[in-house]
Amino acid sequence: MIQRTNNLTILTMTLDVLSRSVPFHAEWTFPDRVLRTTAPRRDQYCSDLITTQNVRDLILALPWNVLAGLISFEVTVDDRLGFLIQLYSAVAIQDLIAHWESTHRFPVTPAEISDDPYQAQFVVEGKNRRSHAGARGKKILELFLFAMREGKCDLDLLLDPFFLHFPKLTDEVT
């Protein structure tokens, strides 16, 4: 699939082409992690640690804040590119939690979801954050494609973690 992408011109790149031709490969961003194709068995993790109180404590610790401030763009650029960079920065900050959750997942069983309203809400909110972050990311990517066509930025922008970090459910990392 990647070989097809290198034959494209910037004028023919679209979101559809990129989403089909440049799949997320977790091992590129997280080489020490193993891809997970199925949910882990209960003997593969300490299910006793996944309690309502532990999940609350984890959320209150705001672990995604370690990702804040990683934007590598200078926001001193004017015109359309400056606007795009500001928008990118705002969306990246808005989606810090979804970014963190996409690489730090833990299993919550259907039984835990049905028994515990907090766990159920946690799972639903995570899915919503992931979905909305992906939609915002596609809008930003579309704007960057316009900027690339105008010669305002290069293709290496596609390697930015913002565009690589939302794996599909089938590409989850542990």
mmCIF file of C-alpha atoms in Angstrom:
data_model
loop_
_atom_site.group_PDB
_atom_site.id
_atom_site.type_symbol
_atom_site.label_atom_id
_atom_site.label_comp_id
_atom_site.label_asym_id
_atom_site.label_seq_id
_atom_site.Cartn_x
_atom_site.Cartn_y
_atom_site.Cartn_z
ATOM 1 C CA MET A 1 0.000 0.000 0.000
ATOM 2 C CA ILE A 2 2.806 2.421 0.856
ATOM 3 C CA GLN A 3 4.339 1.790 -2.562
ATOM 4 C CA ARG A 4 1.168 3.118 -4.179
ATOM 5 C CA THR A 5 1.457 6.309 -2.144
ATOM 6 C CA ASN A 6 4.957 7.103 -3.380
ATOM 7 C CA ASN A 7 3.636 7.141 -6.954
ATOM 8 C CA LEU A 8 1.030 9.798 -6.170
ATOM 9 C CA THR A 9 1.474 13.455 -6.791
ATOM 10 C CA ILE A 10 0.484 15.902 -4.106
ATOM 11 C CA LEU A 11 -2.425 16.976 -6.310
ATOM 12 C CA THR A 12 -3.971 13.508 -6.218
ATOM 13 C CA MET A 13 -3.627 12.961 -2.464
ATOM 14 C CA THR A 14 -6.948 13.037 -0.684
ATOM 15 C CA LEU A 15 -8.143 11.879 2.716
ATOM 16 C CA ASP A 16 -9.597 8.745 1.146
ATOM 17 C CA VAL A 17 -6.323 7.895 -0.570
ATOM 18 C CA LEU A 18 -4.294 8.523 2.577
ATOM 19 C CA SER A 19 -6.595 6.609 4.911
ATOM 20 C CA ARG A 20 -6.466 3.547 2.657
ATOM 21 C CA SER A 21 -2.818 3.786 1.628
ATOM 22 C CA VAL A 22 -1.105 4.879 4.834
ATOM 23 C CA PRO A 23 -2.376 2.616 7.591
ATOM 24 C CA PHE A 24 -1.341 3.129 11.196
ATOM 25 C CA HIS A 25 1.492 0.845 12.247
ATOM 26 C CA ALA A 26 1.807 1.026 16.011
ATOM 27 C CA GLU A 27 5.269 -0.504 15.924
ATOM 28 C CA TRP A 28 6.569 2.578 14.075
ATOM 29 C CA THR A 29 5.609 4.860 16.924
ATOM 30 C CA PHE A 30 5.823 2.337 19.766
ATOM 31 C CA PRO A 31 8.452 -0.265 18.772
ATOM 32 C CA ASP A 32 8.478 -1.947 22.191
ATOM 33 C CA ARG A 33 4.763 -2.631 22.241
ATOM 34 C CA VAL A 34 3.015 -5.648 20.825
ATOM 35 C CA LEU A 35 0.003 -5.340 18.568
ATOM 36 C CA ARG A 36 -3.173 -6.698 20.080
ATOM 37 C CA THR A 37 -5.630 -8.329 17.737
ATOM 38 C CA THR A 38 -7.882 -9.803 20.421
ATOM 39 C CA ALA A 39 -8.761 -8.775 23.939
ATOM 40 C CA PRO A 40 -6.300 -10.163 26.473
ATOM 41 C CA ARG A 41 -7.366 -13.142 28.535
ATOM 42 C CA ARG A 42 -7.978 -12.549 32.225
ATOM 43 C CA ASP A 43 -4.795 -14.473 33.067
ATOM 44 C CA GLN A 44 -2.752 -11.972 31.016
ATOM 45 C CA TYR A 45 -3.414 -8.966 33.266
ATOM 46 C CA CYS A 46 -4.286 -8.188 36.877
ATOM 47 C CA SER A 47 -8.014 -7.680 36.633
ATOM 48 C CA ASP A 48 -8.120 -6.887 40.360
ATOM 49 C CA LEU A 49 -6.380 -3.592 39.586
ATOM 50 C CA ILE A 50 -9.147 -2.392 37.274
ATOM 51 C CA THR A 51 -11.498 -1.063 39.913
ATOM 52 C CA THR A 52 -13.663 2.011 39.955
ATOM 53 C CA GLN A 53 -11.415 3.681 42.522
ATOM 54 C CA ASN A 54 -8.227 2.904 40.578
ATOM 55 C CA VAL A 55 -9.747 4.205 37.346
ATOM 56 C CA ARG A 56 -10.869 7.385 39.144
ATOM 57 C CA ASP A 57 -7.413 7.829 40.686
ATOM 58 C CA LEU A 58 -5.801 7.370 37.282
ATOM 59 C CA ILE A 59 -8.091 9.941 35.664
ATOM 60 C CA LEU A 60 -7.540 12.419 38.515
ATOM 61 C CA ALA A 61 -3.767 12.081 38.020
ATOM 62 C CA LEU A 62 -4.163 13.559 34.481
ATOM 63 C CA PRO A 63 -1.482 11.296 32.963
ATOM 64 C CA TRP A 64 -2.031 12.771 29.488
ATOM 65 C CA ASN A 65 -0.511 16.065 30.640
ATOM 66 C CA VAL A 66 2.915 14.584 29.899
ATOM 67 C CA LEU A 67 1.955 15.064 26.244
ATOM 68 C CA ALA A 68 1.237 18.790 26.597
ATOM 69 C CA GLY A 69 3.666 21.178 24.961
ATOM 70 C CA LEU A 70 4.954 18.726 22.368
ATOM 71 C CA ILE A 71 3.804 20.838 19.411
ATOM 72 C CA SER A 72 6.849 21.329 17.230
ATOM 73 C CA PHE A 73 5.562 24.216 15.130
ATOM 74 C CA GLU A 74 6.460 27.849 15.523
ATOM 75 C CA VAL A 75 3.181 29.720 15.676
ATOM 76 C CA THR A 76 4.759 32.970 14.461
ATOM 77 C CA VAL A 77 3.822 32.250 10.845
ATOM 78 C CA ASP A 78 1.307 34.574 9.208
ATOM 79 C CA ASP A 79 -1.398 34.006 6.586
ATOM 80 C CA ARG A 80 -3.263 30.767 6.048
ATOM 81 C CA LEU A 81 -0.436 28.560 7.340
ATOM 82 C CA GLY A 82 -0.361 30.481 10.619
ATOM 83 C CA PHE A 83 -4.096 29.950 11.028
ATOM 84 C CA LEU A 84 -3.659 26.266 10.258
ATOM 85 C CA ILE A 85 -0.885 25.886 12.841
ATOM 86 C CA GLN A 86 -2.994 27.605 15.497
ATOM 87 C CA LEU A 87 -5.919 25.326 14.672
ATOM 88 C CA TYR A 88 -3.631 22.283 14.767
ATOM 89 C CA SER A 89 -2.272 23.343 18.163
ATOM 90 C CA ALA A 90 -5.759 23.849 19.602
ATOM 91 C CA VAL A 91 -7.007 20.483 18.352
ATOM 92 C CA ALA A 92 -3.882 18.677 19.562
ATOM 93 C CA ILE A 93 -4.372 20.119 23.048
ATOM 94 C CA GLN A 94 -8.105 19.369 22.970
ATOM 95 C CA ASP A 95 -7.396 15.734 22.105
ATOM 96 C CA LEU A 96 -4.630 15.022 24.629
ATOM 97 C CA ILE A 97 -6.824 12.570 26.527
ATOM 98 C CA ALA A 98 -7.809 10.690 23.366
ATOM 99 C CA HIS A 99 -4.168 10.616 22.278
ATOM 100 C CA TRP A 100 -3.095 9.165 25.617
ATOM 101 C CA GLU A 101 -5.969 6.657 25.686
ATOM 102 C CA SER A 102 -5.127 5.405 22.205
ATOM 103 C CA THR A 103 -1.808 4.097 23.498
ATOM 104 C CA HIS A 104 -2.698 3.253 27.114
ATOM 105 C CA ARG A 105 -5.698 0.983 27.004
ATOM 106 C CA PHE A 106 -6.779 -1.535 29.573
ATOM 107 C CA PRO A 107 -9.584 -4.046 29.317
ATOM 108 C CA VAL A 108 -12.921 -3.443 30.970
ATOM 109 C CA THR A 109 -15.036 -6.565 30.703
ATOM 110 C CA PRO A 110 -18.700 -6.513 29.703
ATOM 111 C CA ALA A 111 -19.525 -7.739 33.224
ATOM 112 C CA GLU A 112 -17.670 -4.784 34.767
ATOM 113 C CA ILE A 113 -19.468 -2.412 32.418
ATOM 114 C CA SER A 114 -22.895 -3.776 33.342
ATOM 115 C CA ASP A 115 -22.087 -3.915 37.086
ATOM 116 C CA ASP A 116 -20.473 -0.509 37.472
ATOM 117 C CA PRO A 117 -22.019 2.697 36.048
ATOM 118 C CA TYR A 118 -18.690 4.557 36.396
ATOM 119 C CA GLN A 119 -16.827 1.959 34.327
ATOM 120 C CA ALA A 120 -19.632 1.991 31.747
ATOM 121 C CA GLN A 121 -19.441 5.782 31.490
ATOM 122 C CA PHE A 122 -15.636 5.631 31.281
ATOM 123 C CA VAL A 123 -15.789 3.219 28.321
ATOM 124 C CA VAL A 124 -18.486 5.202 26.477
ATOM 125 C CA GLU A 125 -16.689 8.531 26.984
ATOM 126 C CA GLY A 126 -13.436 7.009 25.730
ATOM 127 C CA LYS A 127 -15.111 5.787 22.534
ATOM 128 C CA ASN A 128 -16.672 9.228 22.024
ATOM 129 C CA ARG A 129 -13.350 11.018 22.574
ATOM 130 C CA ARG A 130 -11.650 8.693 20.102
ATOM 131 C CA SER A 131 -14.334 9.184 17.464
ATOM 132 C CA HIS A 132 -14.408 12.978 17.791
ATOM 133 C CA ALA A 133 -10.615 13.234 17.854
ATOM 134 C CA GLY A 134 -10.390 11.168 14.677
ATOM 135 C CA ALA A 135 -12.928 13.404 12.931
ATOM 136 C CA ARG A 136 -11.059 16.556 13.990
ATOM 137 C CA GLY A 137 -7.788 15.002 12.879
ATOM 138 C CA LYS A 138 -9.192 14.311 9.414
ATOM 139 C CA LYS A 139 -10.312 17.943 9.083
ATOM 140 C CA ILE A 140 -6.842 19.156 10.053
ATOM 141 C CA LEU A 141 -5.217 16.694 7.661
ATOM 142 C CA GLU A 142 -7.420 17.936 4.845
ATOM 143 C CA LEU A 143 -6.289 21.511 5.535
ATOM 144 C CA PHE A 144 -2.662 20.385 5.618
ATOM 145 C CA LEU A 145 -3.137 18.712 2.236
ATOM 146 C CA PHE A 146 -4.174 22.100 0.833
ATOM 147 C CA ALA A 147 -1.099 23.686 2.431
ATOM 148 C CA MET A 148 1.119 20.966 0.921
ATOM 149 C CA ARG A 149 -0.332 21.594 -2.526
ATOM 150 C CA GLU A 150 0.454 25.295 -2.102
ATOM 151 C CA GLY A 151 4.030 24.477 -1.105
ATOM 152 C CA LYS A 152 3.586 25.793 2.451
ATOM 153 C CA CYS A 153 4.685 22.527 4.124
ATOM 154 C CA ASP A 154 6.203 19.172 3.196
ATOM 155 C CA LEU A 155 4.954 15.607 3.055
ATOM 156 C CA ASP A 156 6.960 14.693 6.152
ATOM 157 C CA LEU A 157 4.136 16.322 8.093
ATOM 158 C CA LEU A 158 2.251 13.057 7.529
ATOM 159 C CA LEU A 159 4.741 11.436 9.926
ATOM 160 C CA ASP A 160 3.693 13.746 12.754
ATOM 161 C CA PRO A 161 2.422 11.721 15.726
ATOM 162 C CA PHE A 162 -0.835 13.680 15.592
ATOM 163 C CA PHE A 163 -1.707 11.884 12.355
ATOM 164 C CA LEU A 164 -0.208 8.519 13.327
ATOM 165 C CA HIS A 165 -1.394 8.022 16.879
ATOM 166 C CA PHE A 166 -5.058 7.069 16.497
ATOM 167 C CA PRO A 167 -4.958 3.369 15.703
ATOM 168 C CA LYS A 168 -8.061 1.591 14.531
ATOM 169 C CA LEU A 169 -9.683 -0.814 16.982
ATOM 170 C CA THR A 170 -8.019 -3.677 15.101
ATOM 171 C CA ASP A 171 -4.604 -2.016 15.538
ATOM 172 C CA GLU A 172 -4.730 -1.414 19.295
ATOM 173 C CA VAL A 173 -1.517 -1.413 21.260
ATOM 174 C CA THR A 174 -1.169 -2.742 24.778
#
